Structure formats: structure tokens, C-alpha cells
Amino acid sequence: MPIFSAIRQHQITVIPAKMMIGVWLLTAAGLWATAALTWVTVIYCEAFALELHPGAIFGAFLLLIVGGHYLMESLRRLSTAAAVVFYLAFIALAGIFSGNLFTWQGVVVVLGITGAMFAVSACLCWCVDMNPGSVRQIIIMIVCGTLIAMTVNSLLDSCPSRWFYSHVTVVLWAVTAGCEKDTLHGYARKLYADEFYTLPRCIVLGAMMIYLSVIAFYRRLLMCVMDILSGFWWH
């Protein structure tokens, strides 16, 4: 019995860390995929002289904001396959929206840097046996992202606005990942109590949670701006 107890304790210690590393890597992949789809959207539109109707762009924006809000409420009920489909759908919507609102060079640089931050953090946690999601690890993640942003922007001789957005995006995504630590650890605990929760499902749900939480931040920011503007309008 002591042997089985020791094995159980080892699993409880190792699997949450393994899950968090998987979440970091899948988040990095999602960011890189968004950047790639932004580039593809711009190149495709230029090659075929297409221009998306403003209504289509606004529709993609509404799907991101409203759909993301309702999806967060029902995230726990999604199967692994459904979670993957929705994750890819939101990546596609974000890529299309970004490609028609920002320059693809800026999106590729900013999201590429942020994705690299998550990938490097996952590798560091794996190599030095660091606890992913801890306050120390999130601080190290921000430092890594800042160093990557400084290096990449220096090599590309980026404009000041790209420097600014790179650092803001790095901090936003890292802090969001840290704020969702309890939810992510909750998924890990479910691995021992519910057959519906598997390691791949927890990793996909964790990456989606971070992605949707960032979208939710922009939704709240937009609501604050609208409240301020409506206040000026009525007064």
C-alpha cells in the first residue's frame, strides 16, 4: 500500500505540471496559427483583389466577443473534439479580423513574440523542473517575453508603436495565464475524479480558457469605453 500511495503522490505532483506545459505549448501554437492566418488573409485578398465587406469584419468581431463570452460559460461541457473545433474556429476568426484591421507585419511580430514567450516558458519548466503557473514562473515568463520582444524588435528595427504593442501583449497574455492558474489546476484535479477529463482534453480546455480570457479582457475594455462615451453623450 505505501508503494501505491507513493506512486499516486508522484502522479498528483507530475501530471498538473505536465498539463500546464502542454497548455503553454498549445497556447503558443494558437498564437502562431493566428499570426499565420492573418498573413494568409492579407495575401489572399491581395492576390485576388478582394476586399471584405465591413459587415463581414464586424460580424467576425461580434462572433469573437459574444461567442467567446457564451463559450466560456459552457467550456467545461465540451468534449475534446468539440473544444479543438471551437479553438480552431476562434483562431480563424481572430486571424481574419486582425488581417483586416491591422498590418499583417505587426500582427505576425507581436503574436510571434508572445507565442515564443509561452514556448520558451514551457521549455524552461520542462528542463529545470519549475512549477508552471506559479507566481515566480509567471514573472520569469514576462521577463522572457520582454527579452524576446526587445531582441526581435531591435533586429527588425521596428517602429515605436510595435515596440509598445509587443510589450503590452506579452504582459497581458502572461498575466492572464497567471490569473487562470486556479481554473487550470482545477482541470488537473478533475483527472483523478472524472473519467470525462483526460490529459489532452484538459490541455485543450486550458489553452482555450487563456485565449478566451484575453478576448474577454478586450470585451470588458470595450464596454468601459462605451460607458465613458455614452456618459459624455448624455451629458
PDB file of C-alpha atoms in Angstrom, residues 7 16 18-19 22 33 51 76 82 108 135 148 152 154 159 162 175 226-227 235:
ATOM      1  CA  ILE A   7       3.060   6.333  -6.988  1.00  0.00           C
ATOM      2  CA  PRO A  16      -0.559  19.029 -13.301  1.00  0.00           C
ATOM      3  CA  LYS A  18       2.794  18.194 -17.474  1.00  0.00           C
ATOM      4  CA  MET A  19      -0.667  19.547 -18.243  1.00  0.00           C
ATOM      5  CA  GLY A  22       1.049  21.306 -22.630  1.00  0.00           C
ATOM      6  CA  ALA A  33      -1.599  29.985 -36.036  1.00  0.00           C
ATOM      7  CA  GLU A  51     -11.892  43.351 -50.003  1.00  0.00           C
ATOM      8  CA  ARG A  76     -16.459  22.543 -19.160  1.00  0.00           C
ATOM      9  CA  ALA A  82     -15.610  19.962 -29.842  1.00  0.00           C
ATOM     10  CA  VAL A 108       2.975  38.461 -37.043  1.00  0.00           C
ATOM     11  CA  VAL A 135       3.978  33.484  -9.429  1.00  0.00           C
ATOM     12  CA  ILE A 148      12.353  38.265 -26.844  1.00  0.00           C
ATOM     13  CA  VAL A 152      13.154  40.787 -32.232  1.00  0.00           C
ATOM     14  CA  SER A 154      15.822  45.514 -32.382  1.00  0.00           C
ATOM     15  CA  CYS A 159       8.636  51.378 -35.103  1.00  0.00           C
ATOM     16  CA  ARG A 162       5.254  47.943 -32.487  1.00  0.00           C
ATOM     17  CA  VAL A 175      -0.867  37.925 -16.529  1.00  0.00           C
ATOM     18  CA  MET A 226     -18.679  52.634 -24.478  1.00  0.00           C
ATOM     19  CA  ASP A 227     -19.838  53.557 -20.966  1.00  0.00           C
ATOM     20  CA  HIS A 235     -24.185  64.932 -20.505  1.00  0.00           C
TER      21      HIS A 235
END
